[in-house]
PDB file of C-alpha atoms in Angstrom:
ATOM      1  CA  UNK A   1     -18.426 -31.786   3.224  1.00 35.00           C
ATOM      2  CA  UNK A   2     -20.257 -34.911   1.843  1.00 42.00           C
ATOM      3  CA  UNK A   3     -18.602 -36.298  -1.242  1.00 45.00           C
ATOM      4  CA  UNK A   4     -19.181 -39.153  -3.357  1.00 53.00           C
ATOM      5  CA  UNK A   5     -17.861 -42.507  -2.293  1.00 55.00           C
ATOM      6  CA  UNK A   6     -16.410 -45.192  -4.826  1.00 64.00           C
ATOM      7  CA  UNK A   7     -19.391 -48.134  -3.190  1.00 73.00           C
ATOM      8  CA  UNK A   8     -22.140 -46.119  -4.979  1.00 88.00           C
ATOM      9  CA  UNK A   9     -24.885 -47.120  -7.942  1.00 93.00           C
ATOM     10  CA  UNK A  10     -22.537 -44.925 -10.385  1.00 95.00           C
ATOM     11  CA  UNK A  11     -19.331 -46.515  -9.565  1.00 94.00           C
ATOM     12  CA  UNK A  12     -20.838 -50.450  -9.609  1.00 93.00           C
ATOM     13  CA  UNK A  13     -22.576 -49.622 -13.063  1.00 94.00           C
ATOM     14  CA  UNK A  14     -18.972 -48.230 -14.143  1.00 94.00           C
ATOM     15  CA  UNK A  15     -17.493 -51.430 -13.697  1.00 92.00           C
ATOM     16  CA  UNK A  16     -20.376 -53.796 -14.921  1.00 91.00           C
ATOM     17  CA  UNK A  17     -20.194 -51.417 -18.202  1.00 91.00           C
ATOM     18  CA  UNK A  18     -16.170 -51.339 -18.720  1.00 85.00           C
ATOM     19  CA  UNK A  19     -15.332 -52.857 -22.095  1.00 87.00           C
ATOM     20  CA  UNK A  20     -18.851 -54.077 -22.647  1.00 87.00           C
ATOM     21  CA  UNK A  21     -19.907 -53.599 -26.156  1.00 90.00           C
ATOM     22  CA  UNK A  22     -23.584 -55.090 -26.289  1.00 93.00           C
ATOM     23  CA  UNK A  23     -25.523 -55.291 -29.394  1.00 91.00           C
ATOM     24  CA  UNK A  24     -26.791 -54.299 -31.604  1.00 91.00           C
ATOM     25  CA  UNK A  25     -24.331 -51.700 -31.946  1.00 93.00           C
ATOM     26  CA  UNK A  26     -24.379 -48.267 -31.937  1.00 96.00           C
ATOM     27  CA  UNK A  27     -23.138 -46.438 -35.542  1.00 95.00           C
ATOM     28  CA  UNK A  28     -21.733 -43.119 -35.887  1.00 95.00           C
ATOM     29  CA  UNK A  29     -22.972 -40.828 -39.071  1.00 91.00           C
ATOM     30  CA  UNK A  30     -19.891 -38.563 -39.535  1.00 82.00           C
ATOM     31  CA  UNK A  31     -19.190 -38.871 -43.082  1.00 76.00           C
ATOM     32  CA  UNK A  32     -20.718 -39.668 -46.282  1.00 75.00           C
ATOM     33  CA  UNK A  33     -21.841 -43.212 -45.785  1.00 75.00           C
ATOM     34  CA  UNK A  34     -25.351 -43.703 -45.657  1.00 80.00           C
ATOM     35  CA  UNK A  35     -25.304 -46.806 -43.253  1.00 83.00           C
ATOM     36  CA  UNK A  36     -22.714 -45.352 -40.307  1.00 88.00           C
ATOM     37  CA  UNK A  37     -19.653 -47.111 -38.639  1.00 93.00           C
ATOM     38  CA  UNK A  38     -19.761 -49.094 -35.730  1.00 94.00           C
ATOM     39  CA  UNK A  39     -18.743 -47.344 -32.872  1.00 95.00           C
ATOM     40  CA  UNK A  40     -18.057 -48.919 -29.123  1.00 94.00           C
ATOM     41  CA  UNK A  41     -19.449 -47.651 -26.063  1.00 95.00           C
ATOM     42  CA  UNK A  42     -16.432 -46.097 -25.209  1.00 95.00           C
ATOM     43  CA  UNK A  43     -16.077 -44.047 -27.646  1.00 96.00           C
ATOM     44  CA  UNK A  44     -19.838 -42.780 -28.537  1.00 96.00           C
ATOM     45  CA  UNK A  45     -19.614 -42.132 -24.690  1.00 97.00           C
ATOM     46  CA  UNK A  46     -16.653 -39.795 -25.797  1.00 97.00           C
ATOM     47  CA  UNK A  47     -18.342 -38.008 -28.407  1.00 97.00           C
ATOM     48  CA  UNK A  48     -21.790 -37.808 -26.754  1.00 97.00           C
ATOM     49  CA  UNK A  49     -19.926 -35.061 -24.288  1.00 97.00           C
ATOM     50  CA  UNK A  50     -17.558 -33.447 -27.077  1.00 96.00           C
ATOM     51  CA  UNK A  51     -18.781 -30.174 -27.629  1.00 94.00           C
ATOM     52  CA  UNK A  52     -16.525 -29.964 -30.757  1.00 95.00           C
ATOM     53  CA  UNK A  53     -18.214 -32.942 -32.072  1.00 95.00           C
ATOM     54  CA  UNK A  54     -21.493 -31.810 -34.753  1.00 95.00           C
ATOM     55  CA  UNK A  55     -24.492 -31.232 -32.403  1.00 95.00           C
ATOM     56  CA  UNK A  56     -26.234 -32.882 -35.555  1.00 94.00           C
ATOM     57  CA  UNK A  57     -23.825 -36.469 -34.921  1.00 95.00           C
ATOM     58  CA  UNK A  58     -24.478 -36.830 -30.934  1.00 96.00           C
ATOM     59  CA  UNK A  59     -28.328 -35.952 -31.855  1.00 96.00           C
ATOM     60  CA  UNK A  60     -27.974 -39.014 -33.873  1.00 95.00           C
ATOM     61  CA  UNK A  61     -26.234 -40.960 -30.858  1.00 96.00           C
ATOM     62  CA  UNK A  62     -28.648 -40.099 -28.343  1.00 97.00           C
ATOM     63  CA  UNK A  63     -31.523 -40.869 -30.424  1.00 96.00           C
ATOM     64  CA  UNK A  64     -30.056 -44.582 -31.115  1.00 96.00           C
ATOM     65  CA  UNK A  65     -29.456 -44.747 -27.228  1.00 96.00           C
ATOM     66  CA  UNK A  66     -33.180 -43.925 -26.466  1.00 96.00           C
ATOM     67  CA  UNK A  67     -34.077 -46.322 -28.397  1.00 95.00           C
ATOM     68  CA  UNK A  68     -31.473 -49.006 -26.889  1.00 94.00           C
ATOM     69  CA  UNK A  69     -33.190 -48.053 -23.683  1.00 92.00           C
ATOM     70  CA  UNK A  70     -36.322 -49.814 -24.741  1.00 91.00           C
ATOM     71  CA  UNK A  71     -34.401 -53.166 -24.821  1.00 90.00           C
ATOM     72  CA  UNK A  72     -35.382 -56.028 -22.587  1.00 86.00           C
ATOM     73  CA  UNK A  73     -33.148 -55.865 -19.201  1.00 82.00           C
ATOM     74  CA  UNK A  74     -32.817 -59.490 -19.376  1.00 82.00           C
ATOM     75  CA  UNK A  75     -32.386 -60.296 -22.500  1.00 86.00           C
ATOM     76  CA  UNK A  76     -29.848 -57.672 -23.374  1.00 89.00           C
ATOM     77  CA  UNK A  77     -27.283 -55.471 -21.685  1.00 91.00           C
ATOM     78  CA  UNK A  78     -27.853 -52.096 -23.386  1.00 94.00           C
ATOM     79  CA  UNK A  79     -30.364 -50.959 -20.359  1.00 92.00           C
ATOM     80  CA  UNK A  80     -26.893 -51.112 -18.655  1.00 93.00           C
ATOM     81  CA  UNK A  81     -24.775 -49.794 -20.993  1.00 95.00           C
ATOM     82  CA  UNK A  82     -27.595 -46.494 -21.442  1.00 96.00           C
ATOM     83  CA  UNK A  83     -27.613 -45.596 -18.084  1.00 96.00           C
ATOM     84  CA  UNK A  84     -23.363 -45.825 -18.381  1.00 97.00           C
ATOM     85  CA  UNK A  85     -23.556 -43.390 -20.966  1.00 97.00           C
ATOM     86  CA  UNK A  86     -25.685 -41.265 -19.395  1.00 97.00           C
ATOM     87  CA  UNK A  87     -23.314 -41.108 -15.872  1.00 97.00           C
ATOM     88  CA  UNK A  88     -20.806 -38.248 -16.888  1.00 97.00           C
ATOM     89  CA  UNK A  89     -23.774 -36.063 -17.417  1.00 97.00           C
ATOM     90  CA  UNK A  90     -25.405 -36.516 -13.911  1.00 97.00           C
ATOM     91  CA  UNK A  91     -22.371 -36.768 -11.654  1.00 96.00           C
ATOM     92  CA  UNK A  92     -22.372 -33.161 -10.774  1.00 96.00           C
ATOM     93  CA  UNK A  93     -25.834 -32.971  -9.625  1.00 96.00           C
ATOM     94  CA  UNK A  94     -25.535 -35.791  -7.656  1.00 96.00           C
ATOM     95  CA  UNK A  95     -23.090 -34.341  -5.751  1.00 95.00           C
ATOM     96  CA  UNK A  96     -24.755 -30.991  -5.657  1.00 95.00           C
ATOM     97  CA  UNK A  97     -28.110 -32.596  -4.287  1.00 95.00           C
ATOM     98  CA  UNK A  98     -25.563 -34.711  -1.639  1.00 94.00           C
ATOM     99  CA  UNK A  99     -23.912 -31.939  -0.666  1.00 94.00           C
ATOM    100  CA  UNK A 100     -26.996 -29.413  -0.276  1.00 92.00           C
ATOM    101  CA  UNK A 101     -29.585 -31.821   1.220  1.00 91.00           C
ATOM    102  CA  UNK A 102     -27.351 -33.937   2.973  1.00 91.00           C
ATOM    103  CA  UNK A 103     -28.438 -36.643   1.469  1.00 91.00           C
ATOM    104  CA  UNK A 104     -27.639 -40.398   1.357  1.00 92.00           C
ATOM    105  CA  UNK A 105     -25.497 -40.764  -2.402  1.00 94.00           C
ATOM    106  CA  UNK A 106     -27.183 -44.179  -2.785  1.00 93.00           C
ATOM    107  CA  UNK A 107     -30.774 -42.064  -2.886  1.00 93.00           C
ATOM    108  CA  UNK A 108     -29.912 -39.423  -4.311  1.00 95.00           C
ATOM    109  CA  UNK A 109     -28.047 -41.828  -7.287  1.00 96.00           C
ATOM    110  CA  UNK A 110     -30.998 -44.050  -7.602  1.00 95.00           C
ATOM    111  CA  UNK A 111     -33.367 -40.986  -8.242  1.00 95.00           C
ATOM    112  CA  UNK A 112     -30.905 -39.285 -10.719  1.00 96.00           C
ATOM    113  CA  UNK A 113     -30.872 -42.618 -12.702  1.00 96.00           C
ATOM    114  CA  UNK A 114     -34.545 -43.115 -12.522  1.00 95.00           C
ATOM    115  CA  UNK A 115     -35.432 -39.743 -13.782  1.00 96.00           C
ATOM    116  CA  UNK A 116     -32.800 -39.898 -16.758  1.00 97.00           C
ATOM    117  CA  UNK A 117     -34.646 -43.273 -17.621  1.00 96.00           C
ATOM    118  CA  UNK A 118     -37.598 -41.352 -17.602  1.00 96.00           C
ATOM    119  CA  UNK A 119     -36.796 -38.518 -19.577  1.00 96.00           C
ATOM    120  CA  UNK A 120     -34.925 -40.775 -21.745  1.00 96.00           C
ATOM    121  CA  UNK A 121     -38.507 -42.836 -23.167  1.00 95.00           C
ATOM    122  CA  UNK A 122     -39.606 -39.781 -23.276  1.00 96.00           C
ATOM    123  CA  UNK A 123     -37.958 -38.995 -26.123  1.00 95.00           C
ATOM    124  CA  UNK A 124     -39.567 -38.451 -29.680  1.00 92.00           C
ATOM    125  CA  UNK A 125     -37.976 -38.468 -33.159  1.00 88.00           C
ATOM    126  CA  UNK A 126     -38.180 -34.921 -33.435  1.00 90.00           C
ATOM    127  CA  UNK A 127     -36.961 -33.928 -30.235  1.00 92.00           C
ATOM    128  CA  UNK A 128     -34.028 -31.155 -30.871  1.00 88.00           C
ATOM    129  CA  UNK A 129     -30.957 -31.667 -28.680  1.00 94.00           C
ATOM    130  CA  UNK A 130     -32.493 -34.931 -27.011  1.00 96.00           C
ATOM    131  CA  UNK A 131     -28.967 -35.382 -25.049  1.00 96.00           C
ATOM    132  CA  UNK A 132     -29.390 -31.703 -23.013  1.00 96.00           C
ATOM    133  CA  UNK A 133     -33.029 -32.027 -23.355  1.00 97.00           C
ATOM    134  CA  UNK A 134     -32.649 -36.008 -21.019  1.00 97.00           C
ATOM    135  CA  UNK A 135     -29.614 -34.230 -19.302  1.00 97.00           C
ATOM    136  CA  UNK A 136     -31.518 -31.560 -18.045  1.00 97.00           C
ATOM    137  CA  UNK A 137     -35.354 -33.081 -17.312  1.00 97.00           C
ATOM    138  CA  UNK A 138     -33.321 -35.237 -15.474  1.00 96.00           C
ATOM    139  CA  UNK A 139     -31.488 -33.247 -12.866  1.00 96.00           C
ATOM    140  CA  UNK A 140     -34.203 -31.012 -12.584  1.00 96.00           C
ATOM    141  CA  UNK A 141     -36.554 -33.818 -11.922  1.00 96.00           C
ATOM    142  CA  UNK A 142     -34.088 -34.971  -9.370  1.00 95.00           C
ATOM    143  CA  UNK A 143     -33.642 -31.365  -7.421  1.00 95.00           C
ATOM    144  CA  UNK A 144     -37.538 -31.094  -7.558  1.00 93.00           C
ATOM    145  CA  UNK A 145     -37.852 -34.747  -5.251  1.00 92.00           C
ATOM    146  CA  UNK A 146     -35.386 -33.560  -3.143  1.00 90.00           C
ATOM    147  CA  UNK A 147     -36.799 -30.352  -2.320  1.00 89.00           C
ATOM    148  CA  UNK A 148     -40.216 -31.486  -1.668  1.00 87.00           C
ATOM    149  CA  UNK A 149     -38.733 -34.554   0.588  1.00 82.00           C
ATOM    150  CA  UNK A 150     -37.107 -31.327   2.486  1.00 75.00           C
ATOM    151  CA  UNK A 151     -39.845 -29.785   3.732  1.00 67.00           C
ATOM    152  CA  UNK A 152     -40.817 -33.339   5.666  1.00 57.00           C
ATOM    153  CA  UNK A 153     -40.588 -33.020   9.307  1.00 43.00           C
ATOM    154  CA  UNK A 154     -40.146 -36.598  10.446  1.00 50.00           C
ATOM    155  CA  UNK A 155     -41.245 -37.211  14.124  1.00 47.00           C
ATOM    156  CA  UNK A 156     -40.551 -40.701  15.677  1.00 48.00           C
ATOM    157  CA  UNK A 157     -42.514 -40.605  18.869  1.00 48.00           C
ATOM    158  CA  UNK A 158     -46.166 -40.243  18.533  1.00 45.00           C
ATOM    159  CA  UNK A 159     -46.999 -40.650  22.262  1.00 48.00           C
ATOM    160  CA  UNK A 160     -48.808 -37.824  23.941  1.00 46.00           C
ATOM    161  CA  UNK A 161     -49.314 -35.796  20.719  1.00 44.00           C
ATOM    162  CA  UNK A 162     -52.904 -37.099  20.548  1.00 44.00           C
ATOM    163  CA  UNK A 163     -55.328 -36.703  17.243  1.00 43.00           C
ATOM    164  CA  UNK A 164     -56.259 -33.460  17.978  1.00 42.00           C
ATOM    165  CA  UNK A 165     -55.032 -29.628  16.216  1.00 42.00           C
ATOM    166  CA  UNK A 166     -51.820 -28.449  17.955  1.00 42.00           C
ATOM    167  CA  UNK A 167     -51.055 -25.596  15.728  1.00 43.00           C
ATOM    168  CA  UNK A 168     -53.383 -23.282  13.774  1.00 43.00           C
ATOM    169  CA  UNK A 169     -52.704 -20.520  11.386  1.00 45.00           C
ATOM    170  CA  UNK A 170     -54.542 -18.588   9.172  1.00 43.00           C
ATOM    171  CA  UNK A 171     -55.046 -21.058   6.208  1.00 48.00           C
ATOM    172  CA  UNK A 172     -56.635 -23.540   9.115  1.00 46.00           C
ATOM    173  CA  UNK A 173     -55.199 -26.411  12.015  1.00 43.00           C
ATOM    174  CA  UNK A 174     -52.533 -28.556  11.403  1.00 42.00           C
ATOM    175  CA  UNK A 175     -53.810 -32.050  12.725  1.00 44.00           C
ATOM    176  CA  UNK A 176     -51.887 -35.316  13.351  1.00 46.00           C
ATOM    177  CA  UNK A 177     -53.930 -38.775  13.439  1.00 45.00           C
ATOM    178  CA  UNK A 178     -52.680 -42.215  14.346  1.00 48.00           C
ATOM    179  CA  UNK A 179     -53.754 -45.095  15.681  1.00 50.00           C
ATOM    180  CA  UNK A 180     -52.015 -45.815  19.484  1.00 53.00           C
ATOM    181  CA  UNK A 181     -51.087 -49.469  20.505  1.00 53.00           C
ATOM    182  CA  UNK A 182     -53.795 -51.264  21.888  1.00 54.00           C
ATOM    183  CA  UNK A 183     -51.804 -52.198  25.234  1.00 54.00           C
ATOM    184  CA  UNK A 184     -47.985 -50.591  26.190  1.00 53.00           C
ATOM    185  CA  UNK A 185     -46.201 -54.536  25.370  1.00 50.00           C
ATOM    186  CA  UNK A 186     -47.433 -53.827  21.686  1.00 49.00           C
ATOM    187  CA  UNK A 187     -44.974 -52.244  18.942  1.00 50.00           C
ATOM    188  CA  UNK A 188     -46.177 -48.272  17.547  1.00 48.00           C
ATOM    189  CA  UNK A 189     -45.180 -47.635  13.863  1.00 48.00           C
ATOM    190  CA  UNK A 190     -43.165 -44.389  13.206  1.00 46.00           C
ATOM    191  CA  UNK A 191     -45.254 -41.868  11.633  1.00 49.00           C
ATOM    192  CA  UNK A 192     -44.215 -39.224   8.734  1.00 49.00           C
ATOM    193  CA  UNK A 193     -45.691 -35.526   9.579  1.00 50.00           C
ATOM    194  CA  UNK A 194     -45.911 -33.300   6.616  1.00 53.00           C
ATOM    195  CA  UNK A 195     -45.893 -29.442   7.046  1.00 53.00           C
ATOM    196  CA  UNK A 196     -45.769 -26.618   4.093  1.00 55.00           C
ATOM    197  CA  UNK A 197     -42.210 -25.006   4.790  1.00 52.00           C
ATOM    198  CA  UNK A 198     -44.596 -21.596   5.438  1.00 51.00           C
ATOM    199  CA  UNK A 199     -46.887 -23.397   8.462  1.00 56.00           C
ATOM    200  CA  UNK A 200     -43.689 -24.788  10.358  1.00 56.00           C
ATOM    201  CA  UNK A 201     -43.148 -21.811  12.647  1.00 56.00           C
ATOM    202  CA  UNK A 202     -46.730 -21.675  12.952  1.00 61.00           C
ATOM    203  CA  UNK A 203     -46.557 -25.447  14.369  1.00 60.00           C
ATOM    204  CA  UNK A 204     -43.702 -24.281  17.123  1.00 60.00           C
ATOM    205  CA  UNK A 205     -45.109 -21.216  18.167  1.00 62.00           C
ATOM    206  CA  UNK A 206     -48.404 -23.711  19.224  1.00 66.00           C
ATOM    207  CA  UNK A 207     -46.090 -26.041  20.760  1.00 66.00           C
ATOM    208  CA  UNK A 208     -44.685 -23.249  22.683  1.00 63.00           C
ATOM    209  CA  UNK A 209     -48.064 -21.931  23.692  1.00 64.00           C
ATOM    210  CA  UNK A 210     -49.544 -25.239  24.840  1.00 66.00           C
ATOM    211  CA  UNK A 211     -46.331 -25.850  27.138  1.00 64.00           C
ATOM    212  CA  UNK A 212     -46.595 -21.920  28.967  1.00 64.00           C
ATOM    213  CA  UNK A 213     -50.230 -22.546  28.875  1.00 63.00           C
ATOM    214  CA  UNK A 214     -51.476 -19.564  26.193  1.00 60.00           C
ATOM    215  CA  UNK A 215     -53.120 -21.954  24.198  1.00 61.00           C
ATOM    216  CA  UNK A 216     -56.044 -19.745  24.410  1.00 62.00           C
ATOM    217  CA  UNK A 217     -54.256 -16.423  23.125  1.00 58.00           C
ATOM    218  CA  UNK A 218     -52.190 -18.252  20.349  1.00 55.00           C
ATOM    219  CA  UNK A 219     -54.231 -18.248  17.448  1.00 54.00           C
ATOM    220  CA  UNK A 220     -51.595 -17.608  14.837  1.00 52.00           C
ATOM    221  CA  UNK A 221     -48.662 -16.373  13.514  1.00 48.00           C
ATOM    222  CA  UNK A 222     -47.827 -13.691  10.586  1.00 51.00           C
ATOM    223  CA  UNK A 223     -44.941 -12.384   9.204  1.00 45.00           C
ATOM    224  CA  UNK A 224     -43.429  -9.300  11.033  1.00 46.00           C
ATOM    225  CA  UNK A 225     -41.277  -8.216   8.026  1.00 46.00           C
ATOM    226  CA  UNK A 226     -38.439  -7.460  10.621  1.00 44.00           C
ATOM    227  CA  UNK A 227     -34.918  -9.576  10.088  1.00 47.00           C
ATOM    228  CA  UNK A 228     -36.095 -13.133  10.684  1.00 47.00           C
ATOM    229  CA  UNK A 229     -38.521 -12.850  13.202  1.00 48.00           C
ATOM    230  CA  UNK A 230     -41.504 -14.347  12.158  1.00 48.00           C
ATOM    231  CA  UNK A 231     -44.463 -15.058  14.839  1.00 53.00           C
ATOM    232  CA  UNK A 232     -45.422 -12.818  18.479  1.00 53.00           C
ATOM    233  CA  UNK A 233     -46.819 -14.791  20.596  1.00 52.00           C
ATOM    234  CA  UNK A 234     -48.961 -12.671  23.824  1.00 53.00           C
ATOM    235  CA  UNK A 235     -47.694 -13.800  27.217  1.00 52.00           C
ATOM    236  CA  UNK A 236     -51.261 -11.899  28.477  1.00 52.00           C
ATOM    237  CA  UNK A 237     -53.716 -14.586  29.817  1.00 51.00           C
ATOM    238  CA  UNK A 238     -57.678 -14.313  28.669  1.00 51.00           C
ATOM    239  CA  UNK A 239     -59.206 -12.219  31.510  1.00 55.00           C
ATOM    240  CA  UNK A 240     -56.703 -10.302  32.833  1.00 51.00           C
ATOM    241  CA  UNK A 241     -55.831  -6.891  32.515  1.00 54.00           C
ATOM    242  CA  UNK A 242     -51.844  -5.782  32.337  1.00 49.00           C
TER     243      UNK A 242
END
């Protein structure tokens, strides 16, 4: 079972981040004054994730950190110190989405802390809830890459496929294009194929029928809606009988 390692994005921001207290500073309105108290990072990072705390007080918090996230990476450190705060909140996922996809925790971190930066500018002034609100876009935004980078079918020999339709169904052919090396000394790129998720069995059942020969009596597949079979293919060549 995948789990996180302690070489990742998360863990090198934890230690830029411990006891940094960049400025300007973040103030806490829990009381009567009008103007706050300074609070330091670790702390507000307490409170952000205290569900005793007021929601009204971490509102307040999360709104100032939105704000600190529009800071200039190089001339300050709270771009840093946002995406620290932010890190107890999409741990979990990122071990969900390393776990489920088997995916590489340096991806998979990167995304999450690309989509909380995005959620996170998103932000308006009347937002309700803006922590759950970032929390949330965030790792859903996340789950949503790595589903669609799921149904990918990477292929990294292109010789002998050929530009022409090896699989059809009945939404149309599925078609690869490339461009071969111009002699055999010269290098070929990879290339990417991209199937929908419903077309893929559709793509084998071709492959199938072009290697037995019954290309000509393969002209689809459909759903049987019998346990998890999900194509017949006819073994019967065109102009025979039996």
């Amino acid at each position: 079972m995948p789990i996180l390692s302690s070489s990742g994005l998360f863990t090198s921001i934890e230690r830029q981040c411990t006891g940094w207290n960049p400025a300007p500073e973040l103030r806490l309105f829990d009381g009567p004054s009008e103007v706050g108290i300074p609070i330091d990072l670790e702390k507000a990072r307490q409170v952000l994730y205290d569900r005793s705390v007021d929601p009204v007080v971490r509102a307040v918090l999360w709104h100032q950190i939105a704000e600190r996230g529009e800071c200039d990476a190089k001339r300050s450190d709270w771009p840093s110190a946002v995406v620290w705060l932010g890190l107890p909140g999409l741990r979990r996922t990122a071990f969900k989405i390393v776990r489920y996809f088997c995916a590489e925790q340096e991806d998979v971190e990167a995304e999450l802390v690309t989509c909380y930066l995005e959620a996170l500018a998103e932000v308006g002034a009347d937002t309700p809830d803006p922590g759950g609100w970032v929390l949330r876009s965030a790792c859903s935004r996340a789950w949503t890459v790595w589903r669609k980078a799921r149904l990918e079918v990477a292929m990294d020999e292109v010789e002998g496929t050929g530009g022409r339709p090896v699989a059809t169904d009945m939404n149309g052919p599925w078609q690869v294009d490339y461009d071969p090396p111009g002699r055999p000394s010269e290098l070929s790129a990879t290339r990417r194929i991209t199937v929908p998720a419903h077309r893929v069995e559709g793509v084998r059942i071709g492959a199938l029928a072009q290697a037995w020969g019954l290309t000509d009596t393969a002209t689809g597949t459909r759903y049987s809606g019998r346990g998890r079979q999900v194509a017949a293919l006819s073994l019967r060549r065109v102009g025979r009988n039996g």
